[in-house]
Coordinates of C-alpha atoms and ligand atoms in Angstrom, one line a residue:
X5 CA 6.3 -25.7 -8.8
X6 CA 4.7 -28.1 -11.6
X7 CA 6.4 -28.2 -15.0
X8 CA 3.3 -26.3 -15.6
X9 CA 3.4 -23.6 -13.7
X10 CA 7.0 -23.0 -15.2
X11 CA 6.3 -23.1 -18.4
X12 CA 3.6 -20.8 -17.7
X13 CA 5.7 -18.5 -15.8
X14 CA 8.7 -18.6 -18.6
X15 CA 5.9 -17.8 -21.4
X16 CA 4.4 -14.7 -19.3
X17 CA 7.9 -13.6 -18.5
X18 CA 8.8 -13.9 -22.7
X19 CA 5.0 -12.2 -23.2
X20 CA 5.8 -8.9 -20.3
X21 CA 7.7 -5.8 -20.8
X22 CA 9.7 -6.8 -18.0
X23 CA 12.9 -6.0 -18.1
X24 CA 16.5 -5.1 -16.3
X25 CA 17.5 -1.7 -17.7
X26 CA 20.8 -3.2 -19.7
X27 CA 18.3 -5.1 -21.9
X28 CA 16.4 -1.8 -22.4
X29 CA 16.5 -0.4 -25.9
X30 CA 17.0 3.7 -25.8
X31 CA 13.6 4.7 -26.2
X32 CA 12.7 1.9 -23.9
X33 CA 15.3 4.3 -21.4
X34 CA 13.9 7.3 -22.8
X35 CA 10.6 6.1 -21.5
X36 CA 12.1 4.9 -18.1
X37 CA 13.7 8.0 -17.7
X38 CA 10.4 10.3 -18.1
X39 CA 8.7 8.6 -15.2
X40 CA 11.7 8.7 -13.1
X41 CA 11.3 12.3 -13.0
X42 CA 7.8 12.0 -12.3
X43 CA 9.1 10.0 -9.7
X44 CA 11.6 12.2 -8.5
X45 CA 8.7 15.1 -8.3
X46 CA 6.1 13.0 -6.9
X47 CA 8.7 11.9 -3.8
X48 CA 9.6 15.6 -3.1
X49 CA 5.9 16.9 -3.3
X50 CA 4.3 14.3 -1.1
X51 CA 7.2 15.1 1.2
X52 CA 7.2 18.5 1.5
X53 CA 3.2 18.2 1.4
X54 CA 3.2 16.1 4.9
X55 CA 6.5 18.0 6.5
X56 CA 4.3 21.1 6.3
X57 CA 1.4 19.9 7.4
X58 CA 3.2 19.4 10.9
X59 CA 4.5 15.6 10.1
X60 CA 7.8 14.2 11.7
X61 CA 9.6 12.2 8.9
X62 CA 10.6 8.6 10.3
X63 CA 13.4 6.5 9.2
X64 CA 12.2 3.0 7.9
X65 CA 13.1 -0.4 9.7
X66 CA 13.5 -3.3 7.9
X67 CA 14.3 -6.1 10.2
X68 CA 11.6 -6.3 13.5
X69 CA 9.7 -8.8 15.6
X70 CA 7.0 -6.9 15.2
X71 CA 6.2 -6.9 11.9
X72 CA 2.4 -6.8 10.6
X73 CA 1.3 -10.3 10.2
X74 CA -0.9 -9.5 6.6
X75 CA -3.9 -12.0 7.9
X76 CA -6.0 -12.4 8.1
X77 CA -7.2 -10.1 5.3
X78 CA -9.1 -10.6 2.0
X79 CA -6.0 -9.6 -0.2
X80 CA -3.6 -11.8 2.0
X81 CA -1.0 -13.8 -1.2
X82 CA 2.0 -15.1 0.6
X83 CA 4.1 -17.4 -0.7
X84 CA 6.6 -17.2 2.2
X85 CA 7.3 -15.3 5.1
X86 CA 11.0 -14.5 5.7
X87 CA 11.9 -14.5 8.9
X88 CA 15.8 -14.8 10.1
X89 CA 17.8 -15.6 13.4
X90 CA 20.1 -12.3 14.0
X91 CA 21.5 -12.1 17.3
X92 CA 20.4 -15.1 19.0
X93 CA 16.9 -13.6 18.2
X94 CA 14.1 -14.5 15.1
X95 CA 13.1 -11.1 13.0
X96 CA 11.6 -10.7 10.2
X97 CA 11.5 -8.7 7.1
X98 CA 9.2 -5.5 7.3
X99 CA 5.5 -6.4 5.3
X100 CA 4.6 -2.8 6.9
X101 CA 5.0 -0.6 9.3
X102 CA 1.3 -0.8 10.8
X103 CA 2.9 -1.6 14.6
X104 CA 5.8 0.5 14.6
X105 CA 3.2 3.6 13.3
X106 CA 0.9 2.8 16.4
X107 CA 3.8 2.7 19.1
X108 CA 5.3 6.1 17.6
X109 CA 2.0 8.4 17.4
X110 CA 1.3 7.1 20.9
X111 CA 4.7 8.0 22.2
X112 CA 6.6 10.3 19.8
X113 CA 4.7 12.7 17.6
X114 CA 0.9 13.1 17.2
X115 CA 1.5 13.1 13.3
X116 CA 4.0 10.9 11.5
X117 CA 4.9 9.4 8.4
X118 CA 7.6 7.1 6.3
X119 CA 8.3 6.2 3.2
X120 CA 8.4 2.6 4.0
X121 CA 10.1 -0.5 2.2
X122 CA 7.9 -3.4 2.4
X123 CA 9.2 -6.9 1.3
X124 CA 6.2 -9.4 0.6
X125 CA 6.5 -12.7 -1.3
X126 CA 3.7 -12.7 -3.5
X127 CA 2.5 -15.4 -4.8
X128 CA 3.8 -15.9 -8.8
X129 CA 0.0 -16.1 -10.3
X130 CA 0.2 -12.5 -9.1
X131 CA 2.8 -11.4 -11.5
X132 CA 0.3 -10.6 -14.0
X133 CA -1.7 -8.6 -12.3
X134 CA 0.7 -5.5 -13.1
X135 CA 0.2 -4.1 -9.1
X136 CA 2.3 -6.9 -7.0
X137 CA 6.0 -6.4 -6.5
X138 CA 7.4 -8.9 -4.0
X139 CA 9.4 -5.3 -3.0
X140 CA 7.5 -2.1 -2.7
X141 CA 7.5 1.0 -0.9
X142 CA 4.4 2.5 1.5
X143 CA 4.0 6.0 2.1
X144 CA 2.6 5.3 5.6
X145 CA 1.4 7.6 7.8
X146 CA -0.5 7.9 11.4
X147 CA -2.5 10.3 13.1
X148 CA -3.1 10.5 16.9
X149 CA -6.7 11.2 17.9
X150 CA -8.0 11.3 14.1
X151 CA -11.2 9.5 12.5
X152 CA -11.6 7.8 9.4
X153 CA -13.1 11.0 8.1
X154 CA -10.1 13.3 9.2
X155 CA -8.0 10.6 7.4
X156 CA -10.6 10.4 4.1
X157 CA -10.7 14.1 4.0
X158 CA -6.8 14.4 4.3
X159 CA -6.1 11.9 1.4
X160 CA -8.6 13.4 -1.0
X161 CA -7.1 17.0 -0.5
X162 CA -3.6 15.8 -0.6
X163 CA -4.1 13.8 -4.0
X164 CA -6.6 17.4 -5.2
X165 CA -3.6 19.2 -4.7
X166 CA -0.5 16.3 -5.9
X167 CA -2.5 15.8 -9.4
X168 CA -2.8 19.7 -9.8
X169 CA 0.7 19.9 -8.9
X170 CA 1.9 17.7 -11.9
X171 CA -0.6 18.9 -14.5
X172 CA 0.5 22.2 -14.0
X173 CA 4.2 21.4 -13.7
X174 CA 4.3 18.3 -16.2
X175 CA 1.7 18.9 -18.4
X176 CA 3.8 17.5 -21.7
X177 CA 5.1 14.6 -20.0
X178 CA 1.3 13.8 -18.8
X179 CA 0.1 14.2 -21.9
X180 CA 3.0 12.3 -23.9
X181 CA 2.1 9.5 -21.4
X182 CA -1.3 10.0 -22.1
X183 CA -2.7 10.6 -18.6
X184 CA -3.4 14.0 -18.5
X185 CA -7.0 14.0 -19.4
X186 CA -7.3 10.8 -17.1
X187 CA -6.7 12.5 -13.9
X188 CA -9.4 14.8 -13.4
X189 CA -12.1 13.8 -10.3
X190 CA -14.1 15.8 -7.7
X191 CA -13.9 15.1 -4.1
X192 CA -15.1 14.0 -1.8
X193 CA -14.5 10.8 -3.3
X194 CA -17.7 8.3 -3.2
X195 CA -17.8 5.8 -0.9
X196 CA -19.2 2.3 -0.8
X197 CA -19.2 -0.7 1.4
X198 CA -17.8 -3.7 0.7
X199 CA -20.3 -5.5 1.2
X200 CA -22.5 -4.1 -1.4
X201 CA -19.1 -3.8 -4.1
X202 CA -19.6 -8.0 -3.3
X203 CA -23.2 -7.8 -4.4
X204 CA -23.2 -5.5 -6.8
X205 CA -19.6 -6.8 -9.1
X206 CA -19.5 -10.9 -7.3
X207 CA -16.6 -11.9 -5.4
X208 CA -14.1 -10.3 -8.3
X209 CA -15.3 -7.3 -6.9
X210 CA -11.9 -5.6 -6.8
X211 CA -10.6 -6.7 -10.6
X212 CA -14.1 -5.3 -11.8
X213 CA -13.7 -1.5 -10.0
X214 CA -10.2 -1.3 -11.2
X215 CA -11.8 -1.6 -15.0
X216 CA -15.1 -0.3 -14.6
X217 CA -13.8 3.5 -12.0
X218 CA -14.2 6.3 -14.1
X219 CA -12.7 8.0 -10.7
X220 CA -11.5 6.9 -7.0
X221 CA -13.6 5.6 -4.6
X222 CA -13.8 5.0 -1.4
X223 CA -14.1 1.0 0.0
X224 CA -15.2 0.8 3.5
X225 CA -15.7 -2.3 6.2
X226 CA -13.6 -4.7 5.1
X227 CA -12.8 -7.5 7.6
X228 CA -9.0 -7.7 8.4
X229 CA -6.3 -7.9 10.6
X230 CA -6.5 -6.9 14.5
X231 CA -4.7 -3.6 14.2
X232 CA -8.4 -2.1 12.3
X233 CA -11.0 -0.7 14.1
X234 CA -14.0 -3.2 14.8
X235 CA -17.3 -1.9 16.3
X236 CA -18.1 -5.3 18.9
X237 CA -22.0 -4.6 18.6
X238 CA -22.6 -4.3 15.0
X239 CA -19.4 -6.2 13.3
X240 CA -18.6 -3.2 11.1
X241 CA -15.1 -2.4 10.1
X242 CA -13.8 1.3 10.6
X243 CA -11.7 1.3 7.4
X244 CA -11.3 1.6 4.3
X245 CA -9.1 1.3 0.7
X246 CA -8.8 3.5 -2.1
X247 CA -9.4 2.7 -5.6
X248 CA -8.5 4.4 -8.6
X249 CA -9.4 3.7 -12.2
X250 CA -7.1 1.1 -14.3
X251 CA -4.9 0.5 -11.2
X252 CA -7.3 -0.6 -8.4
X253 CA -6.6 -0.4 -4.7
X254 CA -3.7 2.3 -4.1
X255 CA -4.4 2.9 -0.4
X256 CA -5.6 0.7 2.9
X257 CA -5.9 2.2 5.8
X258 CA -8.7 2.5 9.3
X259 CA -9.2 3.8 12.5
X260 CA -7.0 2.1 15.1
X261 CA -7.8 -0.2 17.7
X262 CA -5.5 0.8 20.8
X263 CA -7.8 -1.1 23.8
X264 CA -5.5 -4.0 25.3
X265 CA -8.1 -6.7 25.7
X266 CA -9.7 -6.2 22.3
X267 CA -6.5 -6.4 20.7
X268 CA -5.4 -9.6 22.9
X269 CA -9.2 -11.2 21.6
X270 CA -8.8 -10.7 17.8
X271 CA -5.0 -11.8 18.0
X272 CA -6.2 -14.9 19.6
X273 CA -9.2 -15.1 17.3
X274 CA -7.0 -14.6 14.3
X275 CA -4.3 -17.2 15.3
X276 CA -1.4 -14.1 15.4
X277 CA 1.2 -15.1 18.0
X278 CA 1.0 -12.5 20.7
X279 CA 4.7 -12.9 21.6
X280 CA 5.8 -10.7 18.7
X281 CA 3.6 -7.7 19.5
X282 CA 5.0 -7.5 23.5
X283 CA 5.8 -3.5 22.8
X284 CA 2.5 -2.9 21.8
X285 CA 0.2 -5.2 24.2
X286 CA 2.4 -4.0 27.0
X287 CA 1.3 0.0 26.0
X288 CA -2.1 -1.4 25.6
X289 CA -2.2 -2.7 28.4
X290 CA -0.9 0.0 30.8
X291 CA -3.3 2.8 28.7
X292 CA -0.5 4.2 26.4
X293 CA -1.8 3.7 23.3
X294 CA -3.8 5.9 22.4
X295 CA -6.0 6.4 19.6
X296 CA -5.5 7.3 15.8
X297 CA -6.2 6.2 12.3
X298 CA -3.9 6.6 9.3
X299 CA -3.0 4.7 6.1
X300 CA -0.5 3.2 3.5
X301 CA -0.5 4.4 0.0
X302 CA 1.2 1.9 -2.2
X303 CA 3.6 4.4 -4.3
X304 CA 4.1 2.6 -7.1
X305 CA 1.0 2.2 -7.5
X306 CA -0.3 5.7 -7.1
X307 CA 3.0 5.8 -9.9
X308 CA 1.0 3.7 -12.3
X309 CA -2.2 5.6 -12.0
X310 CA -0.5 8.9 -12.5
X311 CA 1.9 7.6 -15.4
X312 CA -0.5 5.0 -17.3
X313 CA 2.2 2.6 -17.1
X314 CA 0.8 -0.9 -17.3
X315 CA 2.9 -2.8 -15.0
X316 CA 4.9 -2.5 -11.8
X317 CA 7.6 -4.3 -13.2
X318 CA 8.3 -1.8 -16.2
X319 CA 8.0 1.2 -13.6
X320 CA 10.3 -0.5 -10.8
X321 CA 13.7 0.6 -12.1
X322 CA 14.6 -2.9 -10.5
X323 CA 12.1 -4.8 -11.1
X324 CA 10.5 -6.9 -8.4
X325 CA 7.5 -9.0 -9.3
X326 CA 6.1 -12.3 -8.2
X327 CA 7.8 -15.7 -9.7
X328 CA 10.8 -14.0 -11.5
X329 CA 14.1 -12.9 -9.9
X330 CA 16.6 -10.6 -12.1
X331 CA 20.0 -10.6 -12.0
X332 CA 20.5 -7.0 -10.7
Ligands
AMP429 P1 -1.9 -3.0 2.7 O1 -2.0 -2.4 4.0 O2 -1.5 -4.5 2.7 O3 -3.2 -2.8 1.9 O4 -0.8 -2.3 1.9 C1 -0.8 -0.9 1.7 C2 -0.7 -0.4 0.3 O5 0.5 -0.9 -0.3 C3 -1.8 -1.1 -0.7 O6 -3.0 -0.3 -0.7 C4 -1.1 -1.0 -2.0 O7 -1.2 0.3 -2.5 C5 0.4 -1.2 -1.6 N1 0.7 -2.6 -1.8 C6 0.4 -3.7 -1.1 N2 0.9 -4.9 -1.5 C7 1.6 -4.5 -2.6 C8 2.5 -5.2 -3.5 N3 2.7 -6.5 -3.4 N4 3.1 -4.5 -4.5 C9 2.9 -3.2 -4.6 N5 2.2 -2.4 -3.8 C10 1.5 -3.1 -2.8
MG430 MG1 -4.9 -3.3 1.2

């Protein structure tokens, strides 16, 4: 890093909110606390929501070969990939879950879902950007045999029927955050291709829908990694990302490709090493995997949208951003 850079990163650090919870003064606590419970709430109600709607609840893993390789794709930031010998063997720290999701729905449960850690070196211009923690947690979930649709439709309702949920139950803490009025939308949600979001807003597209939503849309065909549907003939992309107003993109997610030598030519394409996806080629190839489409909603982020906070770093009770490392 340049002297620059430091200095810049030392004066944004001095300029942020971002804090360890010693240095916290008590309405600074008071504050912390509130969204805590909305936190607590939020974890049990999303939950509950997917347990009853016929879910199996995985445990996360946090050290794989098989890791998703994050490129490429459009919002790809890495500073550094972390990757460690355990075992006589190189693994590396979970970025998501995307692999591990495809090999279970295939040959575990036809619905599942985690709550997902995700570690992810951001780069540091990304700490003001208020949605980048180089540590996170995905609610991730799959669904054997679904479309984008099903998966659009699924999303829509459950967030209907989470935001009614907390107006009704935490109306006065909504409103003392000042979100309450901000929450209301009707579904479905519009959609829009991101092609014409390029046209329309430039290539800041995404910084310009998280100030100019009034309420969440729907991003479709973006080009990314292998694991997302691509149609050969016409180039389009079967997936899509959620915005939401103030906060941008909360959720990414697509149909799935599951054919073996598709997979093989957009891993070569993309220059992913197919020696760390052997579970998954091997399925692939012998017709196991089988079809499905889910997504990954970015919980802290849906967190900011519902509690107005401003930055990732004052809602992480440990705060985890790009550039700085706290003591605790
Ligand atoms: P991705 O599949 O990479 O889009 O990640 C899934 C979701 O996780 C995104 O839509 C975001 O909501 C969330 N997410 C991704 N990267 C970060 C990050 N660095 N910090 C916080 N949330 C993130
Ligand atoms: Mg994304």
């Amino acid at each position: 890093m340049t002297k620059e850079q430091t200095k810049l990163i030392l004066k944004q650090l001095h300029e942020s909110k971002i804090k360890q919870l010693n240095e916290l003064s008590p309405e600074e606590i008071e504050r912390k606390r509130l969204t805590t419970r909305i936190t607590t709430h939020t974890l049990r109600y999303l939950s509950e929501y997917f347990v009853e709607k016929g879910f199996e609840w995985i445990m996360p893993v946090i050290l794989s070969k098989a890791t998703d390789p994050l490129w490429p794709d459009p919002d790809f930031s890495i500073e550094k990939r972390i990757e460690i010998e355990i075992y006589g063997e190189t693994v590396r720290t979970t970025h998501s879950m995307i692999v591990h999701k495809q090999v279970l729905v295939s040959l575990l449960a036809p619905r599942i879902f985690i709550f997902s850690p995700n570690i992810r070196i951001e780069k540091r211009e990304r700490l003001n950007t208020g949605i980048h923690g180089y540590e996170f947690t995905q609610l991730d979930f799959e669904i054997r045999g679904a479309s984008s649709a099903d998966v659009r439709k699924f999303v829509e309702e459950l967030l209907r029927e989470y935001i009614a949920f907390l107006r009704a139950r935490f109306s006065s803490e909504l409103k003392e955050l000042g979100t309450y009025d901000l929450l209301s939308f009707s579904i479905p949600f519009k959609v829009m291709d991101s092609r014409e979001a390029e046209e329309k807003y430039g290539e800041k597209w995404p910084d310009i829908l998280r100030e100019e939503l009034k309420e969440p849309l729907w991003i479709v065909n973006i080009p990314r990694e292998f694991y997302d549907y691509e149609d050969e003939a016409t180039g389009v992309w079967d997936n899509y990302d959620l915005y939401v107003p103030r906060v941008g993109e909360i959720l990414s997610g697509a149909r799935r490709e599951y054919k073996y030598d598709k997979i093989v030519s957009k891993m070569k394409r993309d220059g992913v090493p197919l020696e760390n996806y052997k579970v998954l080629l091997s399925l692939a190839k012998e017709g196991r995997l089988l079809p499905s489409a889910g997504a990954g909603i970015g919980v802290e982020r849906l967190l900011l949208w519902v509690t107005g906070i401003e930055h990732i770093g004052e809602l992480q009770l440990f705060p985890r951003v790009p550039g700085i490392v706290l003591e605790l």
